[in-house]
Coordinates of C-alpha atoms and ligand atoms in Angstrom, one line a residue:
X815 CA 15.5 105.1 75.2
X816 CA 18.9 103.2 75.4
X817 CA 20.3 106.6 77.3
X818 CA 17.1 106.5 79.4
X819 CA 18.1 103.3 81.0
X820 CA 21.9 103.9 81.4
X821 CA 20.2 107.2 83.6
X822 CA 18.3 104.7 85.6
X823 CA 20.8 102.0 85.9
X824 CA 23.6 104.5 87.2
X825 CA 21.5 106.2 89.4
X826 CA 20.5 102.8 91.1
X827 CA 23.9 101.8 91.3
X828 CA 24.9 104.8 93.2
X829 CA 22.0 104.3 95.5
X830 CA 23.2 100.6 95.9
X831 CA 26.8 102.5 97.1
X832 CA 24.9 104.9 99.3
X833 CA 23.0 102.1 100.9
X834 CA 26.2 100.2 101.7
X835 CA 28.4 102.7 103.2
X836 CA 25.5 103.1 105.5
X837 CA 25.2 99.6 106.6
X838 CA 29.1 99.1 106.9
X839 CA 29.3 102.4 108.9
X840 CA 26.4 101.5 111.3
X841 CA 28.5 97.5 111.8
X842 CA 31.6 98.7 112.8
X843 CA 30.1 101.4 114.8
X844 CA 28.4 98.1 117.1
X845 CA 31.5 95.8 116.6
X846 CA 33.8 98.5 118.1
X847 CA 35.4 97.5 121.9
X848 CA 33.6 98.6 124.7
X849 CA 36.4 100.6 126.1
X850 CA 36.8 102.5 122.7
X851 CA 33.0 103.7 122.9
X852 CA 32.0 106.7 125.0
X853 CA 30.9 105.8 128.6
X854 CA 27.5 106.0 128.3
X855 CA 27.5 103.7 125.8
X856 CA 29.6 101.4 127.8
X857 CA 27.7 101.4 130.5
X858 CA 24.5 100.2 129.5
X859 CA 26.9 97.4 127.2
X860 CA 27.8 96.7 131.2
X861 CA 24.3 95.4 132.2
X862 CA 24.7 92.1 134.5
X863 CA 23.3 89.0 132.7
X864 CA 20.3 87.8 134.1
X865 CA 20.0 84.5 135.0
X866 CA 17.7 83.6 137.9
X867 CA 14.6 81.7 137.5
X868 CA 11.8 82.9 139.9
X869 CA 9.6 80.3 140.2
X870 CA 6.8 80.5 137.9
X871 CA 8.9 82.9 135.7
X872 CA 9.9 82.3 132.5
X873 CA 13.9 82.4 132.7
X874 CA 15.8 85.0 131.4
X875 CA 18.4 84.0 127.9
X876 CA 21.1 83.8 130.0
X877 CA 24.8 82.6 128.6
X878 CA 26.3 78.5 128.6
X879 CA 29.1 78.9 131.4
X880 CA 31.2 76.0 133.5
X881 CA 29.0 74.7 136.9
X882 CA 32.5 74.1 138.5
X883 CA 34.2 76.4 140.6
X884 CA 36.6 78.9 139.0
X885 CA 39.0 80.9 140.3
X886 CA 38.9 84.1 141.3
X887 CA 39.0 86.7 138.8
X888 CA 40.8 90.1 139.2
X889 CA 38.7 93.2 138.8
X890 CA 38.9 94.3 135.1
X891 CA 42.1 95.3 134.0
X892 CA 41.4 97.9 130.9
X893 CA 42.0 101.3 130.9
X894 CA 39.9 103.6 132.2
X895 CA 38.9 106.1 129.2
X896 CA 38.4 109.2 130.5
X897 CA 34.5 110.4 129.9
X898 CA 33.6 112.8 127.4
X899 CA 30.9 114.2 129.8
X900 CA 30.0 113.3 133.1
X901 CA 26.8 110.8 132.8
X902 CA 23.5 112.5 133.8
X903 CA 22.1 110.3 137.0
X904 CA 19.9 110.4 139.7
X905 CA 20.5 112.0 142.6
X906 CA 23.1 108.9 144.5
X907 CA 24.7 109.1 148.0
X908 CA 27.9 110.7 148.5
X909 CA 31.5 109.0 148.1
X910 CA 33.2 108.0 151.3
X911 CA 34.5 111.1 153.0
X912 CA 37.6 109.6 154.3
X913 CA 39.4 109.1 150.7
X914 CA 39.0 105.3 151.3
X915 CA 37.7 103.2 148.3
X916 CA 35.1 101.3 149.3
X917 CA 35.8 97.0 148.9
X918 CA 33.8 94.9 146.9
X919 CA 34.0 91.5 146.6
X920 CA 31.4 90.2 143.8
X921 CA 30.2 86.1 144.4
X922 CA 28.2 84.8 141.1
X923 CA 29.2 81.6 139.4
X924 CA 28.1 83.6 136.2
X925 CA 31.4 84.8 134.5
X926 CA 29.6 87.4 132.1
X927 CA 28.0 88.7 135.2
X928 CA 31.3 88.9 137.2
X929 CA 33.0 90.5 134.6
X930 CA 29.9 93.2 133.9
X931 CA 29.4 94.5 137.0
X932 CA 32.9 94.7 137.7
X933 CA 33.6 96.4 134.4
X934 CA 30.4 98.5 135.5
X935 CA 32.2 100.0 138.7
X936 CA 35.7 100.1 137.3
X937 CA 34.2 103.6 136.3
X938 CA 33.6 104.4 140.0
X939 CA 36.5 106.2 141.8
X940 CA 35.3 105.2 144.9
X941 CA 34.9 101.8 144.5
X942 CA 37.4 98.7 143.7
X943 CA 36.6 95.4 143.5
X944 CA 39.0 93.3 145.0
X945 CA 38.0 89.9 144.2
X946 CA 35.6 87.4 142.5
X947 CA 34.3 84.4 143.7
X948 CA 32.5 81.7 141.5
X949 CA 30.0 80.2 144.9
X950 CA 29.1 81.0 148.5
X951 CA 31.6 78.7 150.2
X952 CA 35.1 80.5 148.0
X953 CA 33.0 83.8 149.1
X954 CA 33.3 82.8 152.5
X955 CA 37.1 82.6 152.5
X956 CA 37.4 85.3 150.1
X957 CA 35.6 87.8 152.8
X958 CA 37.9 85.9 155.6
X959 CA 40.8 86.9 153.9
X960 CA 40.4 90.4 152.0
X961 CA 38.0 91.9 154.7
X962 CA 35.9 93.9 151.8
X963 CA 33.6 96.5 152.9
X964 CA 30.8 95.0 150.2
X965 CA 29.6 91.8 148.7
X966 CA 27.5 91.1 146.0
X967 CA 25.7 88.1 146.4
X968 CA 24.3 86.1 144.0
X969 CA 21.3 83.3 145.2
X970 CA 21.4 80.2 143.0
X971 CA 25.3 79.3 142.6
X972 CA 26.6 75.6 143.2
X973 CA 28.5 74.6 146.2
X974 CA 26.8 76.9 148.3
X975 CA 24.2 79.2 147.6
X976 CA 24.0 83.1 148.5
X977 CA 21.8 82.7 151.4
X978 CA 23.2 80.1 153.3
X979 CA 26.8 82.2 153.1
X980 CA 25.5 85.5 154.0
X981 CA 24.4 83.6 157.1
X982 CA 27.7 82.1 157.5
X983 CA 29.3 85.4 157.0
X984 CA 27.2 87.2 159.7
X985 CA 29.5 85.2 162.0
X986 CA 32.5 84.7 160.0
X987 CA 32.7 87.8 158.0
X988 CA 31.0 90.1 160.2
X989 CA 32.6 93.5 159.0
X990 CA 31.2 92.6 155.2
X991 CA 28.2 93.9 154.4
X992 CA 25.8 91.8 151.8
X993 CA 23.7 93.6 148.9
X994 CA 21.9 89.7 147.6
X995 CA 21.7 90.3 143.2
X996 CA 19.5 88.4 141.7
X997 CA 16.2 88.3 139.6
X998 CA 14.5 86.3 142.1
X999 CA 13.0 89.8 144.0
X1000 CA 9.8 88.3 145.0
X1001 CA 9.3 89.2 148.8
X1002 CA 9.2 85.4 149.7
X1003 CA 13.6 85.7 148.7
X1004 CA 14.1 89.1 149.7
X1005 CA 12.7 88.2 153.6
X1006 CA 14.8 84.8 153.5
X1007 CA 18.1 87.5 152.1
X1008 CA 17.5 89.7 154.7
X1009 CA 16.5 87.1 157.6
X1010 CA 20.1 86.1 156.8
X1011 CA 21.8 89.4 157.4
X1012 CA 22.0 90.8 153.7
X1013 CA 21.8 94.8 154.5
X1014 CA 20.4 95.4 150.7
X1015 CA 18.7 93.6 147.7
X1016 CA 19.3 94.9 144.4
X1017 CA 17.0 93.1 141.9
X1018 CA 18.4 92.2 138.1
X1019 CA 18.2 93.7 135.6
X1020 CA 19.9 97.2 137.5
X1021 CA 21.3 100.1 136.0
X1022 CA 24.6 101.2 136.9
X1023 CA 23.4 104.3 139.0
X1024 CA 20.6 101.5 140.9
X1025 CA 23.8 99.9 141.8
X1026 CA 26.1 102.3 142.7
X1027 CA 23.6 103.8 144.8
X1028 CA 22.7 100.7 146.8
X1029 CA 26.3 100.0 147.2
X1030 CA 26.7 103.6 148.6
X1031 CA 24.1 103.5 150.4
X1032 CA 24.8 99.8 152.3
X1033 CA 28.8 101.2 152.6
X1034 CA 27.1 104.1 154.8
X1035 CA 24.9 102.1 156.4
X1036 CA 28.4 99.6 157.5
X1037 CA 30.4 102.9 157.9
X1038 CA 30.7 102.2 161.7
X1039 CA 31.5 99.0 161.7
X1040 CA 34.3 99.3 159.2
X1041 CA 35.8 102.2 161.9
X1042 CA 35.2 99.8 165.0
X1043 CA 37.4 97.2 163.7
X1044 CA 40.0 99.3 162.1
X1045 CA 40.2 101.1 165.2
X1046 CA 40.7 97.7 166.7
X1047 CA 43.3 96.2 164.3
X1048 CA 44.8 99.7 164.9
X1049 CA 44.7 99.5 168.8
X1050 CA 45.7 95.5 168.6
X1051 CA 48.7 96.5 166.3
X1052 CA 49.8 99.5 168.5
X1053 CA 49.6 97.2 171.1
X1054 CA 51.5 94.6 169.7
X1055 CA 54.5 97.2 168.4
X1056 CA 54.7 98.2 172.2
X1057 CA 54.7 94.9 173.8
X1058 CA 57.7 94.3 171.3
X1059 CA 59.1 97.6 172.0
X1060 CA 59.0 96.9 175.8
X1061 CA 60.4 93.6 175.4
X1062 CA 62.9 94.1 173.5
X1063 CA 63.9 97.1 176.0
X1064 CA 64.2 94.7 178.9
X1065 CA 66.0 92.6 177.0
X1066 CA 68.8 95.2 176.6
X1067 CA 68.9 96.3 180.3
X1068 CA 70.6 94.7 183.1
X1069 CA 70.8 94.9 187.2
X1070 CA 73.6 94.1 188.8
X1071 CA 73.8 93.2 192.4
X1072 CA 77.7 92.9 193.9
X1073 CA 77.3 90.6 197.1
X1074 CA 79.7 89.2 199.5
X1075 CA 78.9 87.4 202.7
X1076 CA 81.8 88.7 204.7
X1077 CA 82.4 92.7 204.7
X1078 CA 85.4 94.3 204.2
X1079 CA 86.1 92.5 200.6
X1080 CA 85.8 94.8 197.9
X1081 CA 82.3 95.0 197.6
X1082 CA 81.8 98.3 197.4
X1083 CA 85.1 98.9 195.7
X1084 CA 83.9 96.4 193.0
X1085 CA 80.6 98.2 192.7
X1086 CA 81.8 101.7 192.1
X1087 CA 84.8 101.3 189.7
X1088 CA 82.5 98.5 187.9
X1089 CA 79.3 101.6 187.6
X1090 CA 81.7 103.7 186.4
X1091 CA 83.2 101.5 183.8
X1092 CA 79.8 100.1 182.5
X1093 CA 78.6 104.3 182.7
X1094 CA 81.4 104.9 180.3
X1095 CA 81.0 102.1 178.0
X1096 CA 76.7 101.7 178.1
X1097 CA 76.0 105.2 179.5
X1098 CA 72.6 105.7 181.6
X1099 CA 73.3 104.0 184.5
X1100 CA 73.1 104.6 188.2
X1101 CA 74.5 102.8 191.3
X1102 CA 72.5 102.2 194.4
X1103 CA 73.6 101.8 198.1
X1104 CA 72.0 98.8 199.6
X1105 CA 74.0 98.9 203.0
X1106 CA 71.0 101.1 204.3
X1107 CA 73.1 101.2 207.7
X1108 CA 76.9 101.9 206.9
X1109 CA 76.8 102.2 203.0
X1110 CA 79.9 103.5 201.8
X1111 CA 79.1 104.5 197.7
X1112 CA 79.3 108.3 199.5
X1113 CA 82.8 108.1 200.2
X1114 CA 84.2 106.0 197.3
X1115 CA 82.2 108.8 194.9
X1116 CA 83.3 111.8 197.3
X1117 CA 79.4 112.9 197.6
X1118 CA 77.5 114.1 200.4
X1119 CA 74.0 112.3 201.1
X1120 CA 72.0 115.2 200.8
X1121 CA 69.1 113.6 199.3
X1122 CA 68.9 109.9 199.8
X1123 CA 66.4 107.1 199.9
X1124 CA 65.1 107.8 203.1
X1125 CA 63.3 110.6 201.0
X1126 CA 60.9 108.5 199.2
X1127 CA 60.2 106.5 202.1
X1128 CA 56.8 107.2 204.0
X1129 CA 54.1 105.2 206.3
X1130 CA 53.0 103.1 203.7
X1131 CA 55.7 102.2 201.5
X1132 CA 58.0 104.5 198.9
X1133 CA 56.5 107.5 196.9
X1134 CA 58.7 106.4 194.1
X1135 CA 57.2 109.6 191.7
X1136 CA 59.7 111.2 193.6
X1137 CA 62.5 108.6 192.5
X1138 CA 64.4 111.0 190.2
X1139 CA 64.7 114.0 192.2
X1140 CA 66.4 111.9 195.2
X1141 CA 69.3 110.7 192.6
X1142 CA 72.4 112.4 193.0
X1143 CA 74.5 113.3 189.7
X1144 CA 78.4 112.0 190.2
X1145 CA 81.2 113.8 187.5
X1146 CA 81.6 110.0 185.7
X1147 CA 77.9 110.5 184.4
X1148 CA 76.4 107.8 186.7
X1149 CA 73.4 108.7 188.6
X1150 CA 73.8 107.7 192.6
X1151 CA 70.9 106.6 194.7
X1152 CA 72.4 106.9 198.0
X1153 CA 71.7 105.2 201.7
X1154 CA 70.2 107.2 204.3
X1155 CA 72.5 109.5 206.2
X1156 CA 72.4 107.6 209.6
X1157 CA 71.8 104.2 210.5
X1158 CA 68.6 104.4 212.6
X1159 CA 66.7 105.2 209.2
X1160 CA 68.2 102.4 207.7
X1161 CA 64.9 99.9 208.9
X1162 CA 62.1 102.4 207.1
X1163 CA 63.4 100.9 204.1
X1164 CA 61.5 97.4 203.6
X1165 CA 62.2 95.1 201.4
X1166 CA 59.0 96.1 199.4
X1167 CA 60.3 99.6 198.9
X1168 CA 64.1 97.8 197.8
X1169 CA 61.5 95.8 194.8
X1170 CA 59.7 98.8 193.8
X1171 CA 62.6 100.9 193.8
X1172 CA 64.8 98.2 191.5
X1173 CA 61.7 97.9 189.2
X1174 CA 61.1 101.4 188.9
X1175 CA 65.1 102.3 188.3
X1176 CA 64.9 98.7 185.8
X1177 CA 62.3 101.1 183.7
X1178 CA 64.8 104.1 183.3
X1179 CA 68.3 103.1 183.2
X1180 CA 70.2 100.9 181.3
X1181 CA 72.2 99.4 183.7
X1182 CA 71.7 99.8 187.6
X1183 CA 74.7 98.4 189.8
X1184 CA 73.7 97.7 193.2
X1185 CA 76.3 97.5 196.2
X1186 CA 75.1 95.4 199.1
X1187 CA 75.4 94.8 202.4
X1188 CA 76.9 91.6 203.8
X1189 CA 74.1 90.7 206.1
X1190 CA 71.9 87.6 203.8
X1191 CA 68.7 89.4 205.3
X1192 CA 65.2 89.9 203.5
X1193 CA 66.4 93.0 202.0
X1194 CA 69.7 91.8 200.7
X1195 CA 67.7 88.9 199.1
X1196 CA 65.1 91.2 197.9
X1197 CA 67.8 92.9 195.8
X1198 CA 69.6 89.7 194.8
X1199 CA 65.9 88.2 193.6
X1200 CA 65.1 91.7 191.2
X1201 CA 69.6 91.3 189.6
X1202 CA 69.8 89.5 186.5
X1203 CA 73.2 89.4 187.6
X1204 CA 75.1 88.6 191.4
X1205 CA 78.7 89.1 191.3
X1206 CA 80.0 87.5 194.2
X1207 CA 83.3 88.9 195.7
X1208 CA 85.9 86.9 197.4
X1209 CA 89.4 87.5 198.5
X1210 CA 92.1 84.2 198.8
X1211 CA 91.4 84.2 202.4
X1212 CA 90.7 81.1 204.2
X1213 CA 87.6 82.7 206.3
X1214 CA 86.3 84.8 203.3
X1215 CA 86.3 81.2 201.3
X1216 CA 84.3 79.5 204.0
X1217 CA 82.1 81.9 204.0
X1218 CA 81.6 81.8 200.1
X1219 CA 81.1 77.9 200.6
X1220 CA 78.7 78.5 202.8
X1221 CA 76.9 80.6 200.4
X1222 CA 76.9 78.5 197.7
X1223 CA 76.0 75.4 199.5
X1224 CA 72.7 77.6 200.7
X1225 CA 72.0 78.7 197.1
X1226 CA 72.5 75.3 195.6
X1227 CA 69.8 73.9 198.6
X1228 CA 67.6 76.7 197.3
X1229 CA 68.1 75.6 193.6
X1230 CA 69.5 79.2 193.3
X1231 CA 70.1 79.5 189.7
X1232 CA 74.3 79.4 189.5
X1233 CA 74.3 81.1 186.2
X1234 CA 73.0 84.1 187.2
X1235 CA 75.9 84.4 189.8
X1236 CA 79.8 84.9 188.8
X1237 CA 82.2 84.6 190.9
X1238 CA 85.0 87.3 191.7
X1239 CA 88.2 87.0 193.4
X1240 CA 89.3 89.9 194.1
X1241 CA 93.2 90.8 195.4
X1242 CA 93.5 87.7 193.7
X1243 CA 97.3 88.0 193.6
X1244 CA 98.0 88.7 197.0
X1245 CA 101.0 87.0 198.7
X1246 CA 100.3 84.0 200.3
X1247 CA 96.8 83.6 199.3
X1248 CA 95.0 80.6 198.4
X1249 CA 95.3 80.0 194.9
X1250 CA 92.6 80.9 192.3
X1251 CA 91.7 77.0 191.3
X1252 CA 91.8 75.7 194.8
X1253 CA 89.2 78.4 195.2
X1254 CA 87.2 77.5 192.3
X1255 CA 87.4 73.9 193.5
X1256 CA 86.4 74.5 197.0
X1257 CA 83.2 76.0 195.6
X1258 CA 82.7 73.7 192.8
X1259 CA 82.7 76.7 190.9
X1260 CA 84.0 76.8 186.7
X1261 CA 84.7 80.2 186.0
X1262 CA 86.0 83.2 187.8
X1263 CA 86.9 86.9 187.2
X1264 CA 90.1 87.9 188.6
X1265 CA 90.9 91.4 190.2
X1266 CA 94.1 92.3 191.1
X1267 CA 95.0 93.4 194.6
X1268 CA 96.0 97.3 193.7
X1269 CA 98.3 99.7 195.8
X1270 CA 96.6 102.6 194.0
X1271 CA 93.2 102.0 195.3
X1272 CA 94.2 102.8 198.9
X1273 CA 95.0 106.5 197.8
X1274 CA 92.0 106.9 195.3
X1275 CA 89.8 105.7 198.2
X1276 CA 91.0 108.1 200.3
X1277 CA 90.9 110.9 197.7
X1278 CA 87.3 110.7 196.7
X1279 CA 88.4 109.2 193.2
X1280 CA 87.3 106.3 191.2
X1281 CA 90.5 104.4 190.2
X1282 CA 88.8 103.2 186.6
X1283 CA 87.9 107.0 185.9
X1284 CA 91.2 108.1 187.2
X1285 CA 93.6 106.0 186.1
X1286 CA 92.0 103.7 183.5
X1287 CA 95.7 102.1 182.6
X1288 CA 95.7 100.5 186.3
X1289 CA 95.6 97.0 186.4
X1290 CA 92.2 97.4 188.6
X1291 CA 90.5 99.2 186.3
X1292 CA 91.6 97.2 183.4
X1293 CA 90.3 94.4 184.9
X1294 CA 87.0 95.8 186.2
X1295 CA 86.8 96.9 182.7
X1296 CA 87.5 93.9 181.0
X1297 CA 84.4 92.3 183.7
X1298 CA 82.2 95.2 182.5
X1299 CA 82.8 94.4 179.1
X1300 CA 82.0 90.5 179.2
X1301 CA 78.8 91.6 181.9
X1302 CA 77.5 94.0 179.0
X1303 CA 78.1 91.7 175.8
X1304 CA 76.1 89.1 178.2
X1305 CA 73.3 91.7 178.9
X1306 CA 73.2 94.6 176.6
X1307 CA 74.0 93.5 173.4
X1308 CA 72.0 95.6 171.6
X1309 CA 73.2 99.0 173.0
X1310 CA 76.1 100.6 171.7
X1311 CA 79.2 102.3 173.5
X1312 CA 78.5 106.1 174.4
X1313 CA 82.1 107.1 175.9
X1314 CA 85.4 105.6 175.5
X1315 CA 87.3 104.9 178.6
Ligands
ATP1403 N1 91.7 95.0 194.7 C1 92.1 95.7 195.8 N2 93.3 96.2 195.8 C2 93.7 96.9 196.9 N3 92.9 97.2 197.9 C3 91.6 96.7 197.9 C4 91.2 96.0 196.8 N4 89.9 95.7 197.1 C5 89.6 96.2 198.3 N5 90.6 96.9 198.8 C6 90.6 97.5 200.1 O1 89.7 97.0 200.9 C7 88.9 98.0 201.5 C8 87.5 97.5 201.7 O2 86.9 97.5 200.5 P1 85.3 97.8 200.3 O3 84.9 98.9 201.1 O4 85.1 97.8 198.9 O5 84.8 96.4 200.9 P2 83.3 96.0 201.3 O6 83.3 94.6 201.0 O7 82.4 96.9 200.6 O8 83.3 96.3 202.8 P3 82.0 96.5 203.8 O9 81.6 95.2 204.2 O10 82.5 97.4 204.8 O11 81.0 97.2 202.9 C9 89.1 99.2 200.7 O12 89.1 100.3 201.5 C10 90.3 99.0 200.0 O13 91.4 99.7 200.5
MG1404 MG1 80.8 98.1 201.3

């Protein structure tokens, strides 16, 4: 008897074991982290709270969280555990084709259902959710300033409700498209949703595949929209990068005009040795013959005018597509744009054609030196207008000084403006001359470049030579280096030297 009940009592007490193992097996099975569970699993453990109150419905359990506004939450930030098998679901719409995650921005003041849905689609390659906001109105500047592709509305929130800001984003957020969440799907809130511009409404309780699929379906449905204003941000910021681009390439190129008011000066002189020296030190640039009636950049460059700017001239103006292939190529590298071979061609060239021709040649070369004729007519001042720069030639010469006075009077009357013009005295050192400050004084002038009267020049004039390229040890072309040098710090900062001298 005693050994019958020591059977019974032991085998009860093993069953007692068994029992238990069970129980604490089946516990810590439930109690284990979501992201340690298979993905299934997790999914449905990722089922959006509901918390809506249709009216005339009995609410929903739905969790104690804070009415005041929170701050953005960012999307869940656990590991993504690899599934052990894809999930079985119903048939959903494809991915975006272009690689692009699509954007979502989830507004519910419900934490628990913020952080389950974006737990939900943390699973979803295609998807990211890029922000959280806790009411309509932080939804609104959220949208503003992260441009997602989806939002996920919720109705009842404090502040502003989901209605009222899908309306305001229609205008304001325009590119987002709303999918309204909530358990108040009776057709009276689903019109009012849609009235407002939502494009979906997904009612709560969902599964993960009802959601995914509406947000596929709405991304598809916005899928033009999204490429419109890319395309524009794209266009605006092209746009913007060439506006810079062009800017900053005016900003490094200059025109230079040399003027004098009486002839026989240096003009020309000063023109060709200064093209030369700012070829050498800037590269790209060309020199232009403005004296259309006796221009003289021919000789001094020992070139024959056999195409000239009487070649782009016609009826109605200048072809200037034709520009380039009248420029002449001179051994220093400069590129010459020479005046017409006789004088009587000389008045085909307006002053129009003289603008277009500057602008166009502004657009190609660095630097364009212009050599000009004496005369202060339309086309000399049509020239002078287009320089950033007028170097004006004198010589210590009582009648070349009174002429120079005269100019500057004029161009002070005009309100011409002076720093855009620097003076030059050139043969500055010749005997008897009037000296440099009395000059400067006379025209109520500052500063002054200096260049030296030169017996070489005489003989490289009448060689064909430019003394700065021949004989860049001269005191000429030291000088008209030196002026090259200050004109391109001034002008063209930003390029950098291509030859030396
Ligand atoms: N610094 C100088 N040193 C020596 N000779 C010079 C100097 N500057 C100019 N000359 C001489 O003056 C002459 C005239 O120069 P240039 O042809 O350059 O003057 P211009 O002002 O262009 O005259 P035009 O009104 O005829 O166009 C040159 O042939 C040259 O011999
Ligand atoms: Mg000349």
């Amino acid at each position: 008897m005693i050994l019958l009940v020591l059977v019974v009592g032991i085998l009860l007490l093993l069953l007692a074991v068994g029992v238990l193992v069970i129980f604490l097996r089946r516990r810590s099975r439930r109690t284990a982290p979501a992201s340690a569970r298979p993905k299934k699993q997790a999914r449905q453990a990722a089922q959006p709270a509901a918390k809506d109150t249709a009216p005339g419905k009995a609410a929903p359990a739905r969790p104690a969280r804070p009415r005041q506004a929170e701050k953005p939450q960012p999307p869940v930030p656990a590991p993504k555990p690899e599934p052990a098998e894809p999930p079985s679901r119903s048939p959903l719409p494809p991915a975006p084709e272009s690689g692009d995650k699509i954007r979502i921005l989830i507004v519910d003041d419900n934490p628990d259902t913020r952080d389950n849905v974006s737990r939900l689609l943390y699973f979803e390659k295609d998807m990211e959710v890029i922000g959280q906001a806790t009411n309509g109105r932080q939804g609104i500047e959220m949208a503003m300033a992260l441009k997602p592709h989806i939002i996920l509305m919720d109705i009842n929130m404090p502040d502003m409700d989901g209605i009222t800001a899908t309306q305001e984003l229609s205008v304001k957020a325009p590119y987002s498209q709303v999918i309204i969440i909530t358990v108040q799907n009776e057709p009276h809130y689903m019109k009012r949703a849609m009235a407002a511009g939502a494009r979906d409404f997904q009612p709560k309780p969902f599964t993960a595949e009802e959601l995914v699929s509406c947000i596929r379906r709405v991304y598809k449905i916005g899928e033009p929209i999204y490429r419109q204003l890319e395309a524009t941000q794209a266009a605006s910021v092209q746009a913007a990068a060439e506006e810079a681009e062009a800017a900053s390439a005016d900003e490094n190129r200059l025109m230079v005009a040399v003027y004098s008011p009486k002839g026989g000066i240096g003009v020309t002189m000063l023109a060709s040795n200064l093209a030369v020296a700012l070829q050498q030190i800037y590269g790209n640039a060309v020199l232009v013959d403005a004296d259309l009636q006796f221009g003289d950049i021919m000789v001094h460059m020992n070139t024959r005018p056999t195409r000239t700017i009487s070649d782009i001239v016609h009826d109605n103006g200048a072809d200037l597509e034709l520009l380039p292939d009248v420029l002449l190529p001179h051994n220093s590298g400069l590129k010459l744009l020479l005046s017409p071979p006789q004088p009587a061609l000389a008045d085909a060239v307006t002053p129009a054609t003289l603008s277009d021709v500057a602008d166009s040649l502004r657009q190609k070369f660095s630097v364009v030196v212009v050599d000009t004729c004496h005369k202060l007519d339309d086309k000399t001042l049509a020239i002078l207008d287009k320089s950033d720069y007028i170097l004006f030639v004198t010589t210590p010469e009582l009648p070349a000084i009174k002429s120079a006075k005269q100019f500057y009077d004029l161009a002070r009357e005009l309100e011409y403006d002076l720093d855009r013009i620097g003076l030059v005295i050139n043969r500055a050192n010749l005997p008897g001359g009037i000296q440099p400050d009395k000059i400067q004084k006379i025209l109520k002038v500052d500063r002054a470049d200096f260049i030296p009267y030169d017996p070489r020049l005489l003989l490289a004039i009448n060689r064909g030579v430019i003394l700065t390229q021949q004989d860049p040890n001269s005191a000429l072309a030291r000088s008209v280096r030196a002026l090259a040098e200050k004109i391109g710090q001034k002008f063209l900062a930003g390029e950098t030297t291509v030859q030396s001298a």
